[in-house]
Each structure stands twice: as structure tokens, then as C-alpha cells.
Coordinates of C-alpha atoms and ligand atoms in Angstrom, one line a residue:
M1077 CA -67.2 46.4 -15.4
D1078 CA -68.4 43.4 -16.8
F1079 CA -68.8 40.9 -14.1
Q1080 CA -67.0 38.1 -16.4
K1081 CA -63.8 40.1 -15.8
L1082 CA -63.9 39.5 -12.1
V1083 CA -64.8 35.9 -12.7
D1084 CA -61.9 35.4 -14.9
L1085 CA -59.8 37.2 -12.1
Y1086 CA -61.4 34.9 -9.4
G1087 CA -60.5 31.5 -11.7
E1088 CA -56.9 32.8 -11.7
L1089 CA -57.0 33.7 -7.9
E1090 CA -58.3 30.4 -6.8
K1091 CA -55.7 28.4 -8.8
T1092 CA -52.9 30.3 -7.1
A1093 CA -51.3 28.6 -3.8
S1094 CA -48.6 31.7 -3.1
G1095 CA -49.5 34.7 -1.2
N1096 CA -46.9 36.8 -3.2
K1097 CA -48.6 35.7 -6.8
M1098 CA -52.0 36.3 -5.2
R1099 CA -50.6 40.2 -4.8
E1100 CA -49.4 40.6 -8.0
I1101 CA -52.3 39.3 -10.2
L1102 CA -54.8 41.3 -7.9
S1103 CA -52.8 44.9 -8.2
D1104 CA -52.2 43.8 -11.9
F1105 CA -56.0 43.8 -11.7
F1106 CA -57.1 46.7 -9.9
K1107 CA -54.7 49.0 -12.1
N1108 CA -57.7 48.6 -14.8
V1109 CA -60.5 49.1 -12.3
P1110 CA -62.5 52.1 -13.1
A1111 CA -62.7 54.5 -10.0
E1112 CA -66.6 54.0 -9.6
D1113 CA -66.1 50.0 -9.2
I1114 CA -63.2 49.8 -7.1
A1115 CA -65.1 49.8 -3.7
V1116 CA -67.5 47.3 -5.0
I1117 CA -64.7 44.8 -6.5
S1118 CA -63.0 45.3 -3.3
Y1119 CA -65.9 43.9 -1.3
L1120 CA -66.9 41.3 -3.4
T1121 CA -63.3 40.1 -3.7
L1122 CA -63.6 39.3 0.1
G1123 CA -66.9 37.5 -0.2
Q1124 CA -68.7 40.4 0.9
I1125 CA -71.2 43.1 0.1
A1126 CA -70.3 45.4 2.7
S1127 CA -67.9 46.2 5.3
G1128 CA -68.0 43.4 8.2
F1129 CA -69.4 45.7 10.7
D1130 CA -72.6 47.0 8.4
D1131 CA -74.5 44.0 10.0
V1132 CA -75.8 43.1 6.0
V1133 CA -76.9 39.5 6.0
M1134 CA -78.1 37.6 2.8
G1135 CA -80.3 35.6 4.8
M1136 CA -80.6 32.6 2.1
A1137 CA -79.8 29.2 3.4
E1138 CA -78.4 26.8 1.2
K1139 CA -81.6 25.4 0.0
S1140 CA -83.3 28.4 -1.4
V1141 CA -80.3 28.8 -3.3
T1142 CA -80.5 25.3 -4.5
K1143 CA -84.0 26.3 -5.4
A1144 CA -82.9 29.6 -7.0
I1145 CA -80.2 27.3 -9.1
A1146 CA -83.3 25.1 -10.1
M1147 CA -85.3 27.8 -11.3
A1148 CA -82.4 29.3 -13.5
S1149 CA -81.6 26.4 -15.2
G1150 CA -85.1 25.1 -15.6
T1151 CA -84.0 21.7 -13.8
D1152 CA -85.9 19.7 -10.8
A1153 CA -84.7 20.9 -7.5
A1154 CA -84.5 17.4 -6.3
K1155 CA -81.7 16.8 -9.2
V1156 CA -80.0 19.8 -8.0
Q1157 CA -79.9 18.8 -4.3
K1158 CA -78.5 15.6 -5.3
I1159 CA -75.6 17.4 -7.3
L1160 CA -75.2 19.4 -4.1
H1161 CA -75.0 16.4 -2.2
E1162 CA -72.2 14.9 -4.4
T1163 CA -69.9 18.0 -4.8
G1164 CA -70.7 19.3 -1.2
D1165 CA -70.2 22.8 -2.7
I1166 CA -72.8 24.9 -3.8
G1167 CA -70.6 26.8 -6.0
L1168 CA -69.4 23.8 -8.0
T1169 CA -73.3 22.6 -8.3
A1170 CA -74.5 25.8 -9.9
E1171 CA -71.6 25.8 -12.3
K1172 CA -72.6 22.2 -13.2
V1173 CA -76.3 22.5 -13.4
L1174 CA -75.7 25.9 -15.5
Q1175 CA -73.3 24.6 -17.8
K1176 CA -76.0 23.6 -20.2
K1177 CA -78.8 26.2 -20.1
P1178 CA -81.9 25.5 -22.0
Q1179 CA -82.1 27.1 -25.4
T1180 CA -85.4 29.1 -24.3
L1181 CA -83.3 31.0 -21.5
V1182 CA -81.3 33.6 -23.7
P1183 CA -78.9 35.3 -21.7
L1184 CA -80.3 39.0 -21.1
G1185 CA -77.3 40.8 -21.8
K1186 CA -73.9 41.4 -19.7
L1187 CA -74.4 41.4 -16.0
T1188 CA -72.2 44.3 -14.6
V1189 CA -70.3 44.4 -11.3
H1190 CA -72.6 47.2 -10.1
E1191 CA -75.8 45.6 -11.1
L1192 CA -74.7 42.4 -9.0
F1193 CA -73.7 44.4 -6.0
E1194 CA -77.0 46.0 -5.9
K1195 CA -79.2 42.7 -6.7
L1196 CA -77.3 41.4 -4.0
H1197 CA -77.9 44.4 -1.7
T1198 CA -81.8 44.1 -2.6
I1199 CA -81.6 40.0 -1.6
A1200 CA -80.1 41.2 1.7
G1201 CA -82.7 44.1 2.4
A1202 CA -85.8 41.9 1.6
S1203 CA -87.5 40.5 4.7
G1204 CA -91.0 39.9 5.9
T1205 CA -93.7 37.5 4.5
G1206 CA -92.9 36.6 0.6
S1207 CA -89.1 37.8 0.9
Q1208 CA -87.7 34.0 0.7
E1209 CA -89.5 33.7 -2.7
Q1210 CA -88.5 37.3 -3.8
K1211 CA -85.1 36.4 -2.9
M1212 CA -84.8 33.2 -4.8
G1213 CA -86.1 34.9 -7.8
I1214 CA -83.6 38.0 -7.8
L1215 CA -80.6 35.1 -7.7
S1216 CA -82.1 33.0 -10.4
G1217 CA -82.2 36.2 -12.6
L1218 CA -78.9 36.9 -11.6
L1219 CA -77.8 33.5 -12.4
Q1220 CA -79.5 33.2 -15.5
K1221 CA -77.3 36.4 -16.8
T1222 CA -74.2 35.4 -16.0
S1223 CA -71.7 32.4 -17.1
A1224 CA -71.8 29.1 -15.5
T1225 CA -68.4 30.2 -13.6
G1226 CA -70.1 33.1 -12.7
A1227 CA -73.0 31.5 -11.2
K1228 CA -70.2 29.4 -9.1
Y1229 CA -68.9 32.5 -7.4
I1230 CA -72.2 34.2 -7.1
C1231 CA -73.5 31.4 -5.4
R1232 CA -70.7 31.4 -2.9
I1233 CA -71.0 35.0 -2.4
V1234 CA -74.7 34.4 -1.2
L1235 CA -73.9 31.7 1.1
G1236 CA -70.7 33.5 2.6
T1237 CA -68.5 30.8 1.3
L1238 CA -66.3 32.5 -1.1
R1239 CA -63.2 31.2 0.3
M1240 CA -60.4 32.5 -1.8
G1241 CA -57.8 32.8 0.5
V1242 CA -57.8 37.0 -0.1
G1243 CA -57.7 38.8 3.2
E1244 CA -58.0 42.6 3.9
M1245 CA -54.5 43.1 4.3
T1246 CA -54.0 41.1 0.5
V1247 CA -56.3 43.8 -0.5
L1248 CA -54.6 47.1 0.8
D1249 CA -51.2 45.6 -0.3
S1250 CA -52.5 45.2 -3.6
L1251 CA -53.8 48.5 -3.9
A1252 CA -50.8 50.0 -2.7
I1253 CA -48.7 48.5 -5.6
A1254 CA -51.2 49.0 -8.1
Y1255 CA -52.1 52.8 -7.2
T1256 CA -48.8 54.0 -6.1
G1257 CA -46.4 51.7 -7.5
S1258 CA -44.8 50.9 -4.3
K1259 CA -45.2 48.7 -1.3
E1260 CA -44.3 52.4 0.9
A1261 CA -47.8 53.6 0.6
K1262 CA -48.9 50.1 2.5
E1263 CA -48.1 51.8 5.8
A1264 CA -50.4 54.8 5.1
L1265 CA -53.3 52.5 3.9
E1266 CA -52.7 50.2 6.9
K1267 CA -52.9 53.4 9.5
A1268 CA -56.1 54.7 7.7
Y1269 CA -57.5 50.8 7.9
N1270 CA -57.0 50.7 11.5
I1271 CA -59.1 53.9 12.1
C1272 CA -61.5 53.1 9.1
P1273 CA -61.6 49.1 8.5
D1274 CA -63.6 49.6 5.5
V1275 CA -61.7 48.1 2.4
G1276 CA -64.5 49.9 0.2
I1277 CA -64.0 53.2 1.7
I1278 CA -60.4 52.9 1.7
S1279 CA -59.8 52.0 -2.0
E1280 CA -62.4 54.3 -3.3
T1281 CA -60.6 57.4 -1.6
L1282 CA -57.1 56.1 -2.6
V1283 CA -58.5 55.7 -6.1
K1284 CA -59.8 59.2 -6.2
Q1285 CA -58.0 61.3 -3.9
G1286 CA -54.6 59.5 -3.7
L1287 CA -52.4 59.1 -0.5
K1288 CA -53.4 62.7 0.6
G1289 CA -56.9 61.6 1.0
I1290 CA -56.1 58.2 2.4
E1291 CA -54.0 60.7 5.4
K1292 CA -57.2 62.4 6.0
I1293 CA -59.5 59.9 7.3
D1294 CA -60.8 60.1 10.6
V1295 CA -62.5 58.7 13.2
H1296 CA -66.2 58.7 12.5
V1297 CA -69.0 57.6 15.1
G1298 CA -70.8 54.6 13.9
R1299 CA -67.7 53.0 12.3
P1300 CA -65.8 50.6 14.6
I1301 CA -62.1 51.6 15.3
Q1302 CA -59.3 48.6 15.4
M1303 CA -58.8 47.7 18.9
M1304 CA -55.5 48.6 20.4
L1305 CA -53.6 45.5 21.6
A1306 CA -51.3 44.7 24.1
Q1307 CA -47.9 43.0 24.2
R1308 CA -46.5 40.6 26.8
V1309 CA -43.4 40.5 28.9
D1310 CA -41.7 37.0 30.5
E1311 CA -40.7 38.7 33.7
L1312 CA -42.8 42.0 35.4
H1313 CA -39.6 43.7 35.8
E1314 CA -39.1 44.1 32.5
L1315 CA -41.9 46.7 32.4
E1316 CA -38.9 49.2 33.9
D1317 CA -37.2 49.1 30.1
K1318 CA -40.3 48.6 28.2
I1319 CA -42.5 51.2 29.5
P1320 CA -40.8 54.7 30.6
G1321 CA -42.5 57.1 32.8
K1322 CA -45.2 56.3 35.0
W1323 CA -47.7 53.4 34.3
Q1324 CA -51.8 53.1 34.9
V1325 CA -52.1 49.3 36.1
E1326 CA -55.6 48.1 35.5
G1327 CA -57.4 44.7 36.3
K1328 CA -57.5 42.5 33.2
Y1329 CA -60.9 40.9 32.9
D1330 CA -61.9 37.9 31.2
G1331 CA -65.2 38.6 29.5
E1332 CA -65.7 40.5 26.1
R1333 CA -64.4 43.5 24.7
V1334 CA -66.7 45.9 23.3
Q1335 CA -66.3 49.6 21.6
A1336 CA -69.5 51.6 22.0
H1337 CA -70.5 54.4 19.9
K1338 CA -73.1 57.0 20.5
D1339 CA -73.8 59.2 17.6
K1340 CA -75.4 62.7 17.2
K1341 CA -78.9 61.4 17.0
G1342 CA -78.3 59.6 20.5
E1343 CA -78.1 56.3 18.9
I1344 CA -75.9 53.5 20.7
M1345 CA -74.1 51.3 18.7
L1346 CA -71.9 48.1 20.3
F1347 CA -69.2 46.5 18.4
S1348 CA -67.1 43.4 19.4
R1349 CA -63.5 42.6 19.1
R1350 CA -64.1 41.3 15.5
L1351 CA -65.7 44.6 15.0
E1352 CA -69.2 43.0 14.5
N1353 CA -72.1 44.7 15.4
I1354 CA -73.2 43.2 18.8
T1355 CA -75.7 45.8 20.0
E1356 CA -78.8 43.6 19.8
Q1357 CA -77.3 41.2 22.5
F1358 CA -77.0 43.8 25.1
P1359 CA -79.9 46.1 25.2
D1360 CA -79.3 46.6 28.9
L1361 CA -75.8 47.8 28.5
V1362 CA -77.0 50.3 25.9
A1363 CA -80.1 51.7 28.0
D1364 CA -77.4 52.1 31.1
L1365 CA -74.8 53.9 28.9
Q1366 CA -77.4 56.4 27.7
K1367 CA -78.1 56.7 31.5
Y1368 CA -74.9 56.8 32.9
I1369 CA -72.7 58.5 30.7
E1370 CA -73.2 62.3 29.8
A1371 CA -72.1 62.9 26.4
K1372 CA -73.8 63.7 23.4
E1373 CA -71.5 61.7 20.9
F1374 CA -68.6 59.3 22.1
V1375 CA -66.9 56.1 21.4
I1376 CA -65.5 54.4 24.3
E1377 CA -64.1 50.9 25.3
G1378 CA -64.2 48.6 28.2
E1379 CA -64.6 44.8 29.1
I1380 CA -68.0 43.4 29.5
I1381 CA -68.2 40.5 32.3
A1382 CA -70.9 38.3 33.6
V1383 CA -71.6 39.2 37.4
D1384 CA -73.6 37.5 39.8
A1385 CA -75.8 39.6 42.2
K1386 CA -72.9 40.9 44.2
G1387 CA -71.1 42.1 41.5
K1388 CA -68.6 39.2 41.6
Q1389 CA -67.1 38.2 38.1
L1390 CA -68.7 34.7 36.5
A1391 CA -66.6 32.5 34.2
F1392 CA -66.4 33.7 30.6
Q1393 CA -68.4 30.7 29.3
T1394 CA -71.1 32.1 31.5
L1395 CA -70.7 35.4 29.7
M1396 CA -71.1 33.2 26.3
Q1397 CA -74.8 32.6 27.1
R1398 CA -75.4 36.4 26.3
R1399 CA -73.9 35.6 22.8
R1400 CA -77.7 35.2 21.1
K1401 CA -80.0 36.4 18.6
Y1402 CA -83.1 34.8 20.5
D1403 CA -84.5 35.0 24.3
V1404 CA -82.5 38.0 24.8
E1405 CA -84.8 39.4 27.4
E1406 CA -84.7 36.0 29.4
Y1407 CA -81.0 36.2 29.6
I1408 CA -80.3 39.7 30.7
K1409 CA -82.0 38.6 33.8
K1410 CA -80.2 35.4 33.9
V1411 CA -76.9 36.5 33.1
P1412 CA -76.7 40.1 34.3
V1413 CA -73.3 42.0 32.9
Q1414 CA -71.0 44.9 33.9
L1415 CA -69.0 46.8 32.2
K1416 CA -65.3 47.5 32.9
L1417 CA -64.6 50.9 31.2
F1418 CA -61.1 51.6 30.3
D1419 CA -61.0 54.4 27.2
V1420 CA -62.5 56.9 25.6
L1421 CA -61.7 57.2 21.9
Y1422 CA -64.1 60.0 20.6
L1423 CA -66.0 62.8 22.3
N1424 CA -68.5 65.5 21.2
G1425 CA -67.1 65.8 17.7
K1426 CA -63.6 65.4 18.5
A1427 CA -61.2 62.2 18.1
W1428 CA -59.3 61.7 21.5
L1429 CA -56.9 58.8 20.1
H1430 CA -54.0 61.4 20.5
V1431 CA -55.0 62.7 23.9
P1432 CA -52.4 60.9 26.6
L1433 CA -54.0 58.3 28.6
E1434 CA -54.1 60.1 31.9
K1435 CA -56.4 62.7 30.3
R1436 CA -58.6 60.2 28.8
A1437 CA -58.5 58.6 32.3
E1438 CA -59.7 62.0 33.9
Q1439 CA -62.6 62.5 31.3
M1440 CA -63.8 59.3 32.1
E1441 CA -64.3 59.9 35.6
K1442 CA -66.1 63.4 34.5
F1443 CA -68.8 61.8 32.4
L1444 CA -69.6 58.7 34.4
T1445 CA -72.2 58.8 36.9
K1446 CA -71.7 56.5 40.0
N1447 CA -73.7 53.5 38.9
K1448 CA -73.3 49.5 39.7
T1449 CA -73.3 48.3 35.6
I1450 CA -70.8 50.8 34.2
V1451 CA -67.8 51.1 36.3
L1452 CA -64.3 52.2 35.6
T1453 CA -61.5 49.3 35.6
D1454 CA -59.9 48.9 39.1
R1455 CA -56.7 50.9 38.9
I1456 CA -53.3 52.2 40.7
V1457 CA -51.1 54.7 39.0
T1458 CA -47.2 53.7 39.6
D1459 CA -43.8 53.3 38.3
D1460 CA -43.0 50.6 40.9
V1461 CA -42.8 47.0 39.6
E1462 CA -43.3 45.8 43.3
E1463 CA -46.3 48.0 43.8
A1464 CA -47.9 46.4 40.5
N1465 CA -46.9 43.2 41.5
A1466 CA -48.9 43.5 44.9
F1467 CA -51.9 44.8 42.5
F1468 CA -51.7 41.7 40.2
H1469 CA -51.9 39.7 43.5
T1470 CA -55.4 41.9 44.7
M1471 CA -56.9 41.2 41.2
L1472 CA -56.0 37.4 41.3
K1473 CA -57.7 37.4 44.7
Q1474 CA -60.9 39.1 43.5
G1475 CA -61.2 36.5 40.6
Y1476 CA -59.6 38.1 37.6
E1477 CA -57.3 37.3 35.0
G1478 CA -54.4 39.3 35.9
I1479 CA -53.3 43.2 35.2
M1480 CA -52.9 45.4 32.2
I1481 CA -50.1 48.0 32.4
K1482 CA -50.4 50.9 30.2
S1483 CA -48.1 54.0 30.0
L1484 CA -49.7 56.8 31.1
A1485 CA -48.6 59.5 28.6
S1486 CA -49.5 57.1 25.6
E1487 CA -52.0 57.8 22.7
Y1488 CA -54.6 55.0 21.7
Q1489 CA -52.7 53.1 19.0
A1490 CA -55.7 51.5 16.9
G1491 CA -54.8 48.2 15.5
T1492 CA -51.4 48.3 17.1
R1493 CA -50.0 45.7 19.5
G1494 CA -47.1 47.7 20.9
W1495 CA -45.4 48.5 24.1
N1496 CA -47.9 51.1 25.2
W1497 CA -50.0 48.2 27.1
V1498 CA -48.7 45.4 28.7
K1499 CA -50.5 42.1 29.6
W1500 CA -49.6 40.0 32.7
K1501 CA -52.1 37.2 33.5
K1502 CA -51.6 34.3 36.0
E1503 CA -50.3 31.6 33.5
Y1504 CA -47.4 33.7 32.7
V1505 CA -46.5 32.9 36.4
K1506 CA -46.9 29.5 36.4
E1507 CA -43.2 27.9 35.3
M1508 CA -42.7 27.4 31.3
A1509 CA -46.6 27.5 30.6
D1510 CA -47.9 30.0 28.3
T1511 CA -51.1 30.4 26.3
F1512 CA -51.4 31.3 22.4
D1513 CA -54.1 32.2 20.5
L1514 CA -53.6 30.3 17.3
V1515 CA -55.4 29.8 13.9
V1516 CA -56.6 26.3 12.5
V1517 CA -55.6 25.9 9.1
G1518 CA -56.2 22.2 8.5
A1519 CA -57.0 18.7 10.1
Y1520 CA -55.6 15.1 10.2
Y1521 CA -58.4 12.3 10.6
G1522 CA -58.7 10.4 13.7
R1523 CA -58.2 6.7 14.3
G1524 CA -59.8 4.4 16.7
R1525 CA -61.8 6.3 19.3
R1526 CA -61.3 9.5 17.2
S1527 CA -62.5 8.1 13.9
G1528 CA -65.1 9.8 12.3
T1529 CA -63.9 13.0 13.6
Y1530 CA -60.6 14.8 13.3
G1531 CA -58.0 13.2 15.8
A1532 CA -55.6 16.5 15.7
L1533 CA -55.8 20.4 14.3
L1534 CA -53.1 22.0 12.4
C1535 CA -52.6 25.4 13.9
A1536 CA -50.5 28.4 12.9
A1537 CA -49.3 31.8 14.1
Y1538 CA -50.0 34.9 12.3
N1539 CA -47.0 36.3 10.3
E1540 CA -47.9 40.0 10.3
K1541 CA -44.9 41.0 8.2
E1542 CA -46.0 38.8 5.3
D1543 CA -49.6 38.6 5.9
R1544 CA -49.0 35.0 6.0
F1545 CA -50.4 31.8 8.5
D1546 CA -47.0 29.7 9.7
T1547 CA -47.6 26.4 11.1
V1548 CA -46.4 25.8 15.0
C1549 CA -48.1 23.0 16.1
K1550 CA -50.6 19.8 15.8
L1551 CA -53.1 20.0 18.6
G1552 CA -55.1 17.0 19.8
T1553 CA -55.4 17.3 23.5
G1554 CA -57.3 19.2 26.0
L1555 CA -60.7 19.0 23.9
T1556 CA -63.9 16.9 25.5
D1557 CA -65.3 14.0 23.5
E1558 CA -68.4 16.1 22.7
Q1559 CA -65.6 19.0 21.4
L1560 CA -64.2 16.4 19.5
A1561 CA -67.3 15.0 18.2
E1562 CA -68.6 18.4 17.2
L1563 CA -65.3 19.2 15.1
P1564 CA -66.5 18.4 11.7
T1565 CA -69.7 20.4 12.0
K1566 CA -68.0 23.2 13.6
F1567 CA -65.1 23.7 10.4
A1568 CA -67.4 22.6 7.7
K1569 CA -67.8 26.2 7.1
Y1570 CA -64.3 26.5 6.5
K1571 CA -63.2 23.7 4.5
V1572 CA -61.4 24.2 1.1
E1573 CA -59.8 22.0 -1.6
H1574 CA -56.5 23.0 -1.3
K1575 CA -53.9 24.5 0.9
P1576 CA -55.3 28.5 1.3
A1577 CA -52.6 30.9 -0.6
R1578 CA -51.6 32.6 2.9
V1579 CA -50.9 29.5 4.7
T1580 CA -47.7 27.9 4.8
V1581 CA -46.6 24.5 5.6
Q1582 CA -43.7 21.7 5.6
K1583 CA -44.8 18.6 3.6
E1584 CA -44.4 16.8 6.9
M1585 CA -46.8 18.3 8.2
E1586 CA -49.6 18.7 5.4
P1587 CA -52.9 17.7 7.1
N1588 CA -55.7 15.7 5.5
V1589 CA -58.1 18.7 5.5
W1590 CA -57.6 22.2 4.5
F1591 CA -59.7 25.2 6.2
E1592 CA -59.5 28.8 5.3
P1593 CA -57.9 30.5 8.3
K1594 CA -60.6 32.1 10.2
V1595 CA -61.1 29.8 13.5
V1596 CA -58.9 30.7 16.4
V1597 CA -58.1 28.7 19.4
E1598 CA -56.5 29.5 22.7
V1599 CA -53.7 26.9 23.3
L1600 CA -51.3 26.2 26.6
A1601 CA -48.0 24.7 25.7
A1602 CA -44.8 24.1 27.8
E1603 CA -42.1 25.3 25.8
I1604 CA -40.9 26.4 22.5
T1605 CA -38.3 24.7 20.9
K1606 CA -36.9 25.1 17.3
S1607 CA -38.3 23.2 14.8
P1608 CA -37.6 22.3 10.8
F1609 CA -41.3 20.7 10.7
H1610 CA -43.2 24.1 11.2
T1611 CA -43.1 26.9 8.6
T1612 CA -42.5 29.6 12.0
G1613 CA -39.4 27.7 12.5
W1614 CA -40.6 26.9 16.1
A1615 CA -42.8 24.2 17.5
L1616 CA -45.0 24.0 20.9
R1617 CA -44.4 21.3 23.0
F1618 CA -47.2 19.6 24.7
P1619 CA -49.9 21.9 23.3
R1620 CA -53.3 21.8 25.2
F1621 CA -56.7 23.2 23.8
V1622 CA -58.1 25.8 26.0
K1623 CA -61.0 27.2 24.5
F1624 CA -62.5 28.5 21.0
R1625 CA -61.4 32.1 20.8
D1626 CA -64.6 32.9 18.8
D1627 CA -64.0 36.7 19.6
K1628 CA -60.8 36.8 17.6
K1629 CA -60.2 37.0 13.9
A1630 CA -57.7 35.0 12.8
E1631 CA -55.0 38.0 12.0
Q1632 CA -55.6 38.9 15.6
A1633 CA -53.9 35.5 16.6
T1634 CA -50.7 35.4 18.3
T1635 CA -47.8 36.8 15.7
V1636 CA -44.9 34.8 14.7
K1637 CA -42.9 38.0 16.2
E1638 CA -44.5 37.4 19.5
I1639 CA -43.4 33.6 19.8
E1640 CA -40.0 34.5 19.0
G1641 CA -39.8 36.9 21.5
M1642 CA -41.0 34.7 24.1
K1643 CA -39.0 31.4 23.4
Ligands
AMP294 P1 -55.6 39.0 25.1 O1 -57.0 38.6 24.7 O2 -55.0 38.1 26.3 O3 -54.5 39.2 24.2 O4 -55.8 40.2 25.7 C1 -55.9 41.3 25.6 C2 -57.7 41.7 26.0 O5 -57.6 41.8 27.3 C3 -58.2 43.1 25.3 O6 -58.7 42.9 24.0 C4 -59.3 43.2 26.3 O7 -60.5 42.3 26.1 C5 -59.0 42.3 27.2 N1 -59.0 43.1 28.7 C6 -59.5 42.8 29.9 N2 -59.3 43.7 30.7 C7 -58.8 45.1 30.3 C8 -58.3 46.2 30.3 N3 -58.0 46.7 31.7 N4 -57.9 47.0 29.3 C9 -57.7 46.6 28.2 N5 -58.1 45.3 27.9 C10 -58.7 44.3 28.6

């Protein structure tokens, strides 16, 4: 397919402020996409050239992209830099500069979607000496071969700032409508996506093999599975109704969730809760998994925590020091970690998702050699609320966050927040205080002491049913002066010109600046009240910033349904 067709689509999507309209435009477009292009187009529309977990990085800084624009247009790099300064956006800069291509630079023919995709991969793959020049050369060639508007989108893709407001769910919905004519297929697609969170594979399978092919998609070692999520209750005794049968009650740790995969060749990969490949951050853990888990192939899950010499859990912030690319060896010593293992999802050629938890737990006891770094979560089996409560207090005494109550008979429900897992944290016990993980969708300029930065952030919950972000509070308290000062820099990457299509807002709440819904914050609030000013229909009273939840994606935020259940 000619890339210009995609450029025209992006132009239309950019103008759209409604999620439904966006799906309509996308599904109409998908109807005419040839099977061999569908995967590529699905990735590009999300502003990517591979799925998020594939660890493909363009490796180009803004400066190199600016130089490539200069090369393509025969303009002086300083002039391009100046325009970038004025527009503040690499895409608009490319469009403006390339509007007037010099006569000598005759277009080299049509740029196809496939050629673009392959060349972008070559850019990502180039490394070592001379690679920056090589990357710039390829990019400038691409920019010459496309229209000025095409150049706008290509530059944004290269810098990871396409920001069209299209999410994975938007693509899946639109595919379902385009290829099956119905929204019902959405469920099958979502189910497959939970086991295989790769829109390229899903879209291609759907187009080539239909829903039958989609139903056959299974666990594949090396490809992360969407993680199972927990519900919450207001009172512990609700467990008796919510989870029939016996429960496995485990410690709940404040660390980083990890899914570890070991493939046939013996290679181990670690994925974060956002399904990013974090293997390189934890070589110590990889070595211990090799040593202490006896299995040829596996997919397991646990929580990584930072520990002191006695094995006592250290603060989440201490663990965050391990989130780094450099000085990894030094920090292995400075911040030793422990893995609290709680699940097995695949073992030696077979998916274990459908095996009841009781059996999965038994299996983990079998394959784990006793050691200090990889340990099973603290646990008891019971169906008695008092016993669970006593265990909760034991866990708090040991410095943990609370407990997880899991149905002993349950399957592992990938990507699902159901009643088979319930969390119970110490905040829930404090009267009228609850925490929410909310998505920042906008900001208001600060005044007085806060002038020059943002005074408050507009936060939203995720509306799962509609794949939307509905607002629920304006957040201004709880941030330190340092955090406040850093806000404009932290959010610069996500700034967009107008309201992202999947965000809903009432007129009264419109912020000064809009953000693509990406950043998740943990917020403590005293109460939930009805509100005409927020599109969830609810407002949080006295919201207070707790911390940034960089481990969560926007779609993993607290849902509107959860808020309704908590009020
Ligand atoms: P929350 O982030 O508050 O929604 O709680 C769910 C998270 O708790 C999971 O994603 C895990 O990262 C973490 N967690 C801690 N301990 C456990 C456990 N024993 N079982 C499952 N998840 C746990």
C-alpha cells in the first residue's frame, strides 16, 4: 500500500475529537487494507514498528532527526533547529521545512508502507560507529520520498511522539468491526490479546484465518501474557460471598511485578507489568532463576522487592534505583533484590493458565530449590475471614503492604480483574481513605509560588467499557516542591495540541494543557462524591498525590466501574 493513503488516514484521525468517530474511520480504512499490510499498519498507527515488548528502539535523538530534515530539504540545520524552537514539534517542523523541496530533489517514486517499515527497522537496527550518520541518511531518504505531511508523521514515529490518541483497544475494536462486521468479535479479540498482546499478530491472524485462527492463539514463551489483576472489597467479610471455596491468602508486597520466561534454548527474559523487557536490569535475578528453578521452559510470575542483608523488605523507592541502564553491576550490590514467586503460567511445552491455583502452587513447591533470593510468597490456605485478618496483621508487622486473597480453585485469567484475586491493603483499613491509580490527562498553569510550573493536574479513571478516560479529580496537593518543578519536563513528552480523542471532559474542567493519557499517579482521597463537573459522574474529595506509578499503563488505571463499586 502507498504510504500516502496512511498519511491521509492520519490527517483524518488527527482532526477527530471523538473515540467513536475514530473507530468508525479506522474500521472503514481497515476494510480495504491488503492482508500483507495489516500488521504493519496496525503497528504504525500506534506509532510503533513492533509490539512494545519487542525491545526495538529507534535510537535517534531530536538533534539527529533535525539534521535528517535539513539533509532531505537542502536547508541549513541551524534554520531547521530554529523552526523546531518555534513550533515545539518535530512533525510540524518537518512539514514546514519540506513543503518547499528544492527542484533538484525529484521524488524517487512512491513510498510504500512496507518500504517505510523496513527502513525504520534498519534505522533501529543500526548500532556502533557511524550508525548515527547511517540512521540520518536513511531517514533523510525516506523524507525525500514522501509528501511534507508524510514527513510530519515519519519524524513523529521516529521520536515516539505520534500521539494520535489511538490505543491498542481502539485498533482491536476497529478490526472487529471491519473484518467481522460486528462488535461481538471484540470479546474473542480481547481474549486473544490478553494472551498475545501484539496487535500485529492479532490483526494478521484475523485477516488471514478469521476468528477460528484467533481462538487458536496460545501462550508462547518469550511473548509476555497480560497480567491478571485483583479486585478490592470494602470489608474483609465480603470475601465469603465473593470467593466461594478455599482461599490461598498471600502476602502483598510493594515492589515490581515481573513475568519471567525461559525458552527452549535456556534463555531467560523478564517482563514488567507494562510488558516491557526488563531483563537487563536484573542479571542477578536471571542467574538465580537459572540456578534454582528446575524446568526446561517456564513462564512464572512474582513480585521483585528490594531487601536488606537480613531479607527485610525495603521501600519501593529503594527498588526503583534498580530501574537503570547504566551501573547495573554496582546497583546489584547496592540494592539486592528478592523475588516473591506466586504463579506458574507455562511449563515444559504446556500452558498452565487453566490449571487450578492449588495445583500451580504445588508445582512451584516442586520445581523450586530452597534458596534466599527466590522464595514463594508467604501464604496460608483458609476460608475463614478471621484467620485471613490475623494473617493480614502478621504481614503488616513484617513490613508488607497487605494481603492478596486468591480462589484456590481459580484459573489464571490473563488481563482480567475478576473476583478470583482480591487485594486488601493497610490503607483500606484506615477510615475513609482509599488509593486510586489515575491517568493524568491535562494540567492547569500554576500561580504564585507555582507560576512557571503546573498548579494542578487533571486526572481520569479508565472507562473499560467504552475504552475512554473519564475525569474524576483535579490534583494539586501532596507533591513536593521538587516534584512540582519537574512536572513540565516530565510531561513535555505527552503534550498534545487538543483534547485526545479517548478523553472526555466537562467544559468547566478543561485544562490549559492536554496530555496524551500515559502517566499514572497514585492518589489518596478521603471520599467519593457525585459530581456534575467530572465525566465519571464522581469526584474524589481531598485528593493527595502519593507517587508516580510508572509501572502502570494508562489502561491499567483504576476503572470507573471500580470507583462506582467503592462509593
Ligand atoms: P495494585 O497494584 O494495588 O492493583 O495491586 C496489584 C499488584 O500487587 C500486582 O500487580 C503485583 O504487582 C502486586 N503483588 C504483591 N504481592 C502479590 C501477590 N502475592 N500476588 C499477586 N500480586 C501481588
